[in-house]
Amino acid sequence: MIVATAAGPVTGGRVLRRAVTGQTRYVVPAGLLATGHQAGEALVPVLIGVVVDEAVSTGSTGALFGWLGVLGAVFLGLSTSYRFAARAGERAAEQAAHEIRRELTGRVLAPYGGAETGQLPGALVSVATSDAGRVGAVNMAVTAGIAALAALVTTVVALLTMSVPLGLLILLGAPPVLVAAHLLGRPLQKRSAVEQENAALASGVAADLVAGLRVLKGIGAEPAALARYRVINRRSLAATLRAANAQGWHDGALLGITGVFIAAVALVGARLASQGAISVGDLVAAVGLALFLFNPLSVVAWVNGQLALARASAARVAAVLSAPPAVPAGPAAPDTPVRGELRFDAVEHGPLRIGDLRVAPGELLGVVTADPAAAGLLVRCLARETDPAQGTITLDGVALAGLEPDRVRAVVVTAAHDAVLFDGTVRDNVTAVGGPTAPVDAVLAATRVDEVARGLPAGLDTAVGERGRSLSGGQRQRVALARALAADPPVLVVHDPTTAVDAATENHIAAHLRRLRAGRTTVVVTTSPTLLAVTDRVVLLDAEGGTVSGRHGELVAADKRYAATVLA
């Protein structure tokens, strides 16, 4: 996997080099076969010139058929080489793109996170599809470039054999054409990068619109959201048109330059033939080689354009791969067995403030805060999705910041308020993280997911659709809570798990939550009086880091801030 090392960060150049060197087993055969194909193509006009001099001019039928046989053998060889070169080149391109997608997926899903920061999901998908494909295609460009250079070398050798002036003209004229191709590719690379950025943004906004369409309709914000998408989409279209315009100018200018170059070769050849410096067959071969040069020089133009596109996409891939981690990877693992004691010491992170708080092993604790942002940050800190800016959170006396994120999440399961469901069945979602001893049946009954299943066409085997959209909000919450409970971890943290369920179902869940989590640490971050009433203790967090602790009923009677927060 391409990662930042002491040798330097991940760059677009490193991504491109890795894309090619990682596919050497395909690129090398493809390059050799493509070289054979182009060398054969260059030999065709030379052989035609030989046929003219050795057979047509002399009237020898035997020589005619003999050289035609040689010409046929060359055609057979070059066509076979082309077929297998294209196959190997395409495989290298697709394999490289696949490897880049795997690395991007691994980085996005890495336990320490960070790759998704500031990125819309649709933008990441665009990088993993369009940009990865462009970077992978550099293998085809390399193969084609090797073949084009082989064609130019073969042409120069053939022309030098026939005429030194013609060979020198090719030898001295080709480098300026290649330099012009490189210079003309710079504006294309710049505009391609802008095009990909805007396309990724449009894709991300479109994905978010589809995901939140029901909510947008519910609050009447559909016209405003569509207007925003229309502006972004038009911006993306304008960037695409500018990139296409740059591509057109790039290709047209290079075609003009190569056309002038080829015409110069043909004119010099014709003049040499008129002076008797070369034979008629050599003239035919020279004109044929001049016309043939149009192909490799056009390939050079195409290769340069592909490299410009690939460099822009490689920079975007590198930006994701080199994204700084959201949390550092700790060197330790939690103590075993996990007792489940949590301690907060002078914790500050955005609006979250906790001066001193201890959660005893096996305690069912309710946490109340008037600031929803602070509640969300508390859940994220306990999941090690982020570390507090100041202070320490410990699990059984070991700082969470010193533990591997994935090890933490194996023993501290958090269920965020906006937890989404997987695209699968109800049963798949509930048992997704459960072990072999998970109390699935008890969990289904406690959360009344069994009741939800009875109303579905295939019961627990009913597909919930992408992100669970086929279910209502309350049904999704019940399935998400059941999934967290079925994991049966030593420490469970749930955030507002019943905001979308009816009062009767909430009472049922509250009554069974204590029994299901008996003896294991459970933190319920909520303002629901029904859930708070069944906890061992409730802690009210204030904006200064202070805490007020007690039973729910006691706090309602004794603390006006608490009563205002949970009874509002």
XYZ file of C-alpha atoms in Angstrom:
568
model
C 0.000 0.000 0.000
C 1.245 3.519 -0.791
C 1.668 5.348 2.514
C 3.618 8.336 3.755
C 7.082 7.310 4.998
C 10.259 8.934 6.194
C 11.229 9.187 2.529
C 8.402 11.653 2.011
C 4.634 12.030 1.785
C 2.418 10.411 -0.795
C 2.569 12.457 -4.000
C 0.966 12.186 -7.404
C 4.343 11.194 -8.858
C 4.691 8.320 -6.414
C 1.180 7.136 -7.229
C 1.954 7.144 -10.960
C 5.283 5.358 -10.542
C 3.693 2.722 -8.331
C 0.876 2.230 -10.839
C 3.429 1.360 -13.537
C 6.131 -0.472 -11.571
C 3.509 -2.544 -9.784
C 2.361 -3.947 -13.138
C 5.798 -4.708 -14.601
C 4.806 -8.308 -15.292
C 2.189 -7.027 -17.730
C 3.728 -3.755 -18.912
C 7.034 -5.285 -20.034
C 5.461 -7.960 -22.292
C 2.973 -5.384 -23.568
C 5.796 -2.962 -24.370
C 7.869 -5.630 -26.148
C 4.910 -6.837 -28.186
C 3.858 -3.277 -29.015
C 7.443 -2.559 -30.095
C 7.280 -5.548 -32.417
C 3.981 -4.331 -33.811
C 5.197 -0.801 -34.502
C 8.519 -2.001 -35.913
C 6.545 -4.238 -38.251
C 4.327 -1.321 -39.268
C 7.430 0.746 -40.071
C 8.881 -2.078 -42.176
C 5.788 -2.277 -44.390
C 6.574 0.822 -46.538
C 10.233 -0.239 -46.662
C 9.238 -3.658 -48.023
C 6.890 -2.029 -50.521
C 9.838 0.040 -51.749
C 11.901 -3.162 -52.057
C 9.081 -4.779 -54.066
C 9.126 -1.790 -56.448
C 12.900 -1.921 -56.924
C 13.424 -5.710 -56.919
C 10.267 -6.985 -58.606
C 8.226 -4.279 -60.368
C 11.201 -2.454 -61.942
C 12.849 -5.730 -63.015
C 9.631 -7.512 -64.010
C 10.615 -10.584 -61.951
C 7.524 -12.612 -61.048
C 9.453 -14.831 -58.642
C 10.868 -11.836 -56.774
C 7.379 -10.304 -56.668
C 5.789 -13.342 -55.019
C 8.795 -13.846 -52.747
C 8.702 -10.322 -51.366
C 4.901 -10.388 -51.141
C 5.315 -13.509 -48.998
C 7.736 -11.646 -46.739
C 5.266 -8.761 -46.563
C 2.468 -11.165 -45.566
C 4.629 -12.706 -42.836
C 5.351 -9.226 -41.474
C 1.617 -8.434 -41.433
C 0.894 -11.696 -39.591
C 3.566 -10.897 -36.993
C 2.520 -7.316 -36.416
C -1.183 -8.168 -36.126
C -0.458 -10.941 -33.615
C 1.821 -8.641 -31.634
C -0.856 -5.935 -31.582
C -3.523 -8.339 -30.291
C -1.464 -9.616 -27.365
C 0.081 -6.218 -26.606
C -3.362 -4.648 -26.317
C -4.518 -7.480 -24.073
C -1.504 -7.183 -21.743
C -1.731 -3.378 -21.691
C -5.434 -3.390 -20.850
C -4.825 -5.919 -18.093
C -2.070 -3.745 -16.625
C -4.363 -0.701 -16.724
C -7.312 -2.469 -15.099
C -5.141 -4.223 -12.529
C -3.448 -0.963 -11.536
C -6.814 0.789 -11.202
C -8.067 -2.116 -9.080
C -5.035 -1.927 -6.794
C -5.498 1.829 -6.369
C -9.179 1.311 -5.506
C -8.180 -1.276 -2.909
C -5.674 1.115 -1.369
C -8.178 3.970 -1.348
C -10.797 1.734 0.255
C -8.283 0.577 2.856
C -7.354 4.177 3.649
C -10.961 5.348 3.913
C -11.881 2.388 6.151
C -8.666 2.534 8.210
C -9.395 2.462 11.962
C -7.573 5.762 12.523
C -9.807 7.548 9.970
C -9.137 11.000 8.564
C -9.510 10.303 4.838
C -13.172 11.295 4.898
C -12.545 14.633 6.635
C -13.869 17.454 4.481
C -14.888 15.025 1.733
C -18.396 14.211 0.587
C -18.990 10.458 0.148
C -19.715 11.012 -3.544
C -16.382 12.820 -3.964
C -14.517 9.848 -2.494
C -16.413 7.544 -4.845
C -15.356 9.735 -7.774
C -11.697 9.472 -6.725
C -11.971 5.688 -6.384
C -13.626 5.274 -9.786
C -12.845 7.994 -12.315
C -9.466 9.076 -10.929
C -8.283 5.527 -10.218
C -9.232 4.560 -13.777
C -7.255 7.465 -15.235
C -4.191 6.606 -13.183
C -4.451 2.939 -14.174
C -4.703 3.933 -17.843
C -1.179 5.333 -17.646
C -0.022 1.741 -18.244
C -1.653 1.774 -21.667
C -0.060 5.160 -22.293
C 3.376 3.821 -21.321
C 2.918 0.811 -23.599
C 1.793 2.995 -26.474
C 4.628 5.453 -25.851
C 7.235 2.674 -25.963
C 5.733 1.433 -29.217
C 5.722 4.945 -30.707
C 9.383 5.455 -29.843
C 10.195 2.049 -31.377
C 8.412 3.140 -34.547
C 10.376 6.399 -34.643
C 13.692 4.565 -34.144
C 12.863 2.028 -36.853
C 11.877 4.829 -39.215
C 15.091 6.782 -38.551
C 17.264 3.683 -39.126
C 15.437 2.852 -42.355
C 15.712 6.408 -43.669
C 19.384 6.692 -42.682
C 20.016 3.488 -44.624
C 18.331 4.966 -47.681
C 19.488 8.563 -47.243
C 21.478 10.317 -44.530
C 19.666 13.695 -45.040
C 16.271 12.027 -44.596
C 17.417 10.197 -41.471
C 18.904 13.360 -39.972
C 15.711 15.264 -40.712
C 13.734 12.733 -38.656
C 16.403 12.535 -35.957
C 16.578 16.303 -35.508
C 12.904 17.072 -36.081
C 11.296 14.528 -33.718
C 12.642 15.981 -30.398
C 11.060 19.437 -30.946
C 7.744 17.732 -31.654
C 8.013 15.787 -28.387
C 8.933 18.964 -26.450
C 5.951 20.761 -27.983
C 3.719 17.877 -26.868
C 4.940 18.244 -23.291
C 4.459 22.020 -23.227
C 1.000 21.820 -24.749
C -0.028 19.256 -22.113
C 0.419 21.597 -19.140
C -2.807 23.634 -19.605
C -4.673 20.378 -20.172
C -3.397 18.944 -16.884
C -4.457 22.060 -14.970
C -7.945 22.165 -16.455
C -8.363 18.420 -16.015
C -7.675 18.785 -12.280
C -10.349 21.497 -11.993
C -12.761 19.349 -14.019
C -12.292 16.351 -11.714
C -12.692 18.480 -8.576
C -15.983 19.938 -9.806
C -17.245 16.577 -11.034
C -16.485 15.005 -7.658
C -18.297 17.826 -5.841
C -21.354 17.469 -8.093
C -21.346 13.711 -7.527
C -21.093 14.166 -3.763
C -23.926 16.698 -3.616
C -26.103 14.458 -5.794
C -25.488 11.486 -3.473
C -26.417 13.610 -0.454
C -29.587 14.813 -2.171
C -30.698 11.266 -2.910
C -29.882 10.156 0.643
C -31.855 13.028 2.186
C -34.689 13.303 -0.329
C -37.362 12.219 2.151
C -36.199 14.802 4.687
C -36.023 17.543 2.046
C -39.596 16.829 0.976
C -40.739 16.774 4.565
C -39.409 20.254 5.367
C -40.220 21.744 1.960
C -36.557 22.379 1.118
C -36.594 20.482 -2.162
C -36.544 23.582 -4.450
C -33.624 25.168 -2.560
C -31.618 21.927 -2.604
C -32.241 21.426 -6.317
C -31.245 25.034 -7.026
C -27.957 24.485 -5.158
C -27.291 21.299 -7.095
C -28.115 23.079 -10.369
C -25.479 25.757 -9.645
C -22.831 23.153 -8.758
C -23.735 21.024 -11.767
C -23.437 23.991 -14.123
C -20.067 24.814 -12.613
C -18.998 21.222 -13.240
C -20.293 21.406 -16.820
C -18.361 24.635 -17.430
C -15.162 23.040 -16.069
C -15.722 19.972 -18.262
C -16.214 22.152 -21.341
C -13.036 24.103 -20.556
C -11.129 20.825 -20.185
C -12.594 19.549 -23.467
C -11.641 22.828 -25.153
C -8.087 22.457 -23.816
C -8.018 18.874 -25.083
C -9.150 20.052 -28.519
C -6.505 22.772 -28.720
C -3.871 20.329 -27.467
C -4.704 17.650 -30.029
C -5.263 20.104 -32.884
C -1.998 21.951 -32.304
C -0.015 18.724 -32.124
C -1.678 17.396 -35.280
C -0.731 20.613 -37.063
C 2.890 20.396 -35.893
C 3.210 16.727 -36.861
C 1.543 17.409 -40.217
C 4.107 20.071 -41.081
C 6.898 17.742 -39.998
C 5.623 14.873 -42.154
C 5.165 17.153 -45.159
C 8.783 18.315 -44.800
C 10.001 14.699 -44.828
C 7.982 13.931 -47.967
C 9.229 17.052 -49.785
C 12.883 16.344 -48.972
C 12.451 12.748 -50.166
C 10.866 13.853 -53.414
C 13.700 16.316 -54.067
C 16.346 13.624 -53.442
C 14.557 11.251 -55.815
C 14.384 13.907 -58.550
C 18.144 14.411 -58.182
C 18.757 10.652 -58.454
C 20.167 10.404 -54.928
C 17.642 7.708 -54.085
C 15.760 5.128 -56.168
C 12.061 5.094 -57.038
C 11.559 2.347 -54.477
C 13.348 4.436 -51.863
C 11.075 7.372 -52.716
C 7.987 5.162 -52.307
C 9.382 3.890 -49.014
C 10.226 7.432 -47.852
C 6.743 8.743 -48.652
C 5.205 5.698 -46.974
C 7.387 6.197 -43.903
C 6.472 9.889 -43.830
C 2.781 8.982 -43.861
C 3.426 6.251 -41.298
C 5.085 8.794 -39.020
C 1.694 10.418 -38.563
C 0.617 7.415 -36.475
C 3.453 7.299 -33.879
C 3.541 11.073 -33.583
C -0.242 11.080 -33.049
C 0.273 8.406 -30.424
C 2.844 10.655 -28.764
C 0.213 13.404 -28.630
C -2.345 10.979 -27.178
C 0.143 9.636 -24.637
C 1.013 13.148 -23.521
C -2.663 13.975 -23.073
C -3.225 10.776 -21.078
C -0.242 11.538 -18.863
C -1.574 15.037 -18.226
C -4.952 13.618 -17.177
C -3.274 10.906 -15.106
C -1.061 13.414 -13.262
C -4.100 15.452 -12.252
C -5.973 12.359 -11.057
C -2.889 10.956 -9.299
C -2.660 14.164 -7.268
C -6.268 13.657 -6.108
C -5.593 10.015 -5.237
C -2.469 11.049 -3.314
C -4.475 13.639 -1.370
C -6.758 10.893 -0.023
C -3.954 8.407 0.653
C -1.861 11.013 2.468
C -4.718 12.480 4.513
C -3.610 12.871 8.150
C -5.232 10.394 10.562
C -8.108 11.605 12.691
C -6.540 9.813 15.673
C -3.054 8.344 16.100
C -2.681 4.585 16.083
C -1.924 3.643 19.702
C 0.545 0.871 20.461
C -1.468 -0.895 23.176
C -4.536 -3.087 23.544
C -7.139 -2.955 26.352
C -6.536 -5.097 29.409
C -8.319 -8.444 29.450
C -10.793 -9.195 30.743
C -12.310 -5.737 30.291
C -13.891 -4.547 33.534
C -15.500 -1.524 31.882
C -14.398 1.323 34.140
C -14.361 4.690 32.364
C -12.764 7.838 33.765
C -12.838 11.395 32.416
C -10.188 13.805 33.673
C -10.320 17.487 32.644
C -11.667 16.588 29.182
C -12.190 19.459 26.739
C -13.131 19.041 23.112
C -15.142 21.764 21.400
C -18.337 22.298 23.433
C -17.707 19.078 25.416
C -16.438 19.742 28.952
C -16.067 17.052 31.648
C -14.002 17.972 34.699
C -14.006 14.712 36.656
C -16.239 11.716 36.076
C -15.981 8.006 36.860
C -18.216 5.313 35.390
C -18.050 2.213 37.577
C -17.708 -1.251 36.007
C -21.150 -2.650 35.238
C -22.899 0.680 35.839
C -25.880 1.801 33.755
C -25.209 5.530 33.481
C -27.343 8.219 31.922
C -25.567 11.301 30.539
C -27.518 14.499 29.913
C -26.251 17.622 28.185
C -28.213 20.581 26.881
C -25.866 20.864 23.882
C -26.491 18.158 21.239
C -23.040 18.826 19.757
C -21.395 17.986 23.081
C -23.370 14.744 23.252
C -22.236 13.747 19.762
C -18.598 14.550 20.584
C -18.771 12.435 23.737
C -19.873 9.418 21.699
C -17.150 10.050 19.076
C -14.443 10.342 21.735
C -15.485 7.047 23.320
C -15.375 5.412 19.865
C -11.913 6.923 19.239
C -13.188 8.595 16.115
C -11.582 11.675 17.631
C -9.424 12.346 20.675
C -10.162 15.175 23.117
C -8.134 18.314 22.588
C -7.305 18.328 26.299
C -7.640 15.896 29.151
C -7.738 12.119 29.300
C -10.340 9.389 28.925
C -9.285 6.026 30.333
C -10.645 2.491 30.073
C -9.708 0.353 33.074
C -6.926 2.819 33.865
C -5.441 2.879 30.330
C -5.780 6.054 28.256
C -7.924 5.535 25.164
C -5.464 7.691 23.178
C -2.801 5.020 23.756
C -4.946 2.151 22.432
C -5.373 0.910 18.875
C -8.660 2.367 17.543
C -9.921 -0.985 16.264
C -9.075 -2.650 19.600
C -11.065 0.036 21.415
C -14.079 -0.435 19.138
C -14.004 -4.184 19.719
C -14.756 -3.681 23.438
C -16.437 -0.243 23.445
C -19.332 -0.340 20.986
C -20.979 2.996 20.234
C -24.327 3.483 18.558
C -24.591 7.031 17.249
C -27.932 8.784 16.999
C -27.691 8.798 13.205
C -26.433 5.192 12.882
C -27.313 3.813 9.454
C -28.268 0.317 8.402
C -26.442 -1.847 5.900
C -27.893 -2.840 2.550
C -29.080 -6.313 3.532
C -31.828 -8.024 5.479
C -33.098 -7.136 8.941
C -31.441 -10.286 10.271
C -28.113 -9.409 8.634
C -28.137 -5.982 10.244
C -28.928 -7.243 13.733
C -26.325 -10.017 13.648
C -23.675 -8.024 11.716
C -21.409 -7.579 14.754
C -22.790 -10.201 17.118
C -20.725 -13.113 18.376
C -21.820 -16.754 18.527
C -23.241 -16.231 22.047
C -25.062 -12.994 21.251
C -28.593 -13.018 22.780
C -30.238 -12.318 19.437
C -33.726 -13.577 20.271
C -33.792 -11.655 23.543
C -32.537 -8.524 21.788
C -35.194 -8.807 19.069
C -37.895 -9.050 21.709
C -36.436 -6.264 23.885
C -36.284 -3.785 21.009
C -39.501 -5.072 19.427
C -37.711 -5.739 16.157
C -39.593 -9.052 16.162
C -42.761 -6.979 15.991
C -41.339 -4.984 13.081
C -40.428 -8.221 11.289
C -43.971 -9.570 11.574
C -45.187 -6.653 9.493
C -42.603 -7.143 6.729
C -43.094 -9.328 3.635
C -40.287 -11.778 4.429
C -39.987 -11.144 8.150
C -36.414 -10.920 9.388
C -35.217 -11.862 5.905
C -36.751 -8.736 4.338
C -34.209 -6.513 2.599
C -34.064 -3.072 4.201
C -32.645 -1.332 1.106
C -29.771 1.109 0.961
C -29.249 2.733 4.388
C -32.486 1.085 5.527
C -34.714 3.446 3.547
C -37.510 0.904 3.165
C -38.125 1.139 6.928
C -39.638 4.009 8.876
C -37.482 6.137 11.151
C -38.675 4.328 14.269
C -38.108 0.917 12.688
C -34.577 1.872 11.674
C -33.826 3.044 15.216
C -35.043 -0.238 16.675
C -32.923 -2.305 14.273
C -29.854 -0.121 14.940
C -30.325 -0.475 18.719
C -30.811 -4.234 18.363
C -27.555 -4.425 16.391
C -25.680 -2.622 19.177
C -27.208 -4.789 21.906
C -26.557 -8.001 19.957
C -22.846 -7.158 19.883
C -22.940 -7.713 23.666
C -19.714 -5.710 24.335
C -18.155 -5.065 27.745
C -18.939 -1.353 27.284
C -21.898 -0.037 25.285
C -22.548 3.637 24.492
C -25.856 4.608 22.887
C -26.933 8.093 21.868
C -30.651 8.967 21.774
C -31.707 5.468 20.619
C -35.487 6.020 20.916
C -36.247 9.511 19.588
C -38.304 8.158 16.674
C -40.230 5.381 18.451
C -43.634 5.663 20.088
C -44.028 5.997 23.856
C -45.170 2.404 24.403
C -42.184 0.989 22.529
C -39.814 3.325 24.396
C -41.188 2.118 27.739
C -40.739 -1.494 26.606
C -37.123 -0.865 25.503
C -36.295 0.963 28.745
C -37.712 -1.861 30.861
C -35.584 -4.475 29.070
C -32.393 -2.447 28.644
C -31.359 -2.830 32.269
C -31.903 -6.601 32.221
C -29.999 -7.120 28.953
C -27.011 -5.078 30.099
C -26.832 -6.339 33.686
C -23.219 -6.479 34.883
C -21.778 -4.647 31.863
C -21.010 -0.958 31.605
C -23.614 0.976 29.635
C -23.666 4.710 28.942
C -26.926 6.145 27.618
C -26.469 9.680 26.248
C -30.013 11.018 26.059
C -32.596 13.464 27.358
C -35.383 10.866 27.367
C -36.998 10.698 30.870
C -38.156 7.154 30.140
C -34.623 5.858 29.552
C -33.057 7.964 32.298
C -35.533 6.605 34.833
C -34.109 3.069 34.580
C -30.431 4.054 34.945
C -28.393 3.547 38.103
C -27.280 7.158 37.982
C -27.638 10.246 35.816
C -24.921 12.842 35.212
C -25.783 16.328 33.960
C -22.912 18.019 32.110
C -22.716 21.804 32.039
C -20.805 24.072 29.669
C -18.016 24.723 32.219
C -17.169 21.063 32.807
C -19.036 20.654 36.054
C -21.276 17.663 36.715
C -24.398 17.105 38.765
C -25.033 13.465 39.662
C -27.991 11.567 41.103
C -31.026 9.447 40.333
C -33.390 10.725 37.683
C -36.288 11.412 40.047
C -34.061 13.212 42.541
C -32.548 15.470 39.876
C -35.942 16.380 38.414
C -37.040 17.565 41.841
C -33.790 19.213 42.929
C -32.157 20.707 39.814
C -34.035 23.191 37.650
C -31.502 22.972 34.802
C -31.894 19.208 34.658
C -35.682 19.391 34.761
C -35.718 22.020 32.009
C -33.435 19.869 29.833
C -35.214 16.511 30.128
C -38.805 17.663 30.542
C -38.820 20.375 27.860
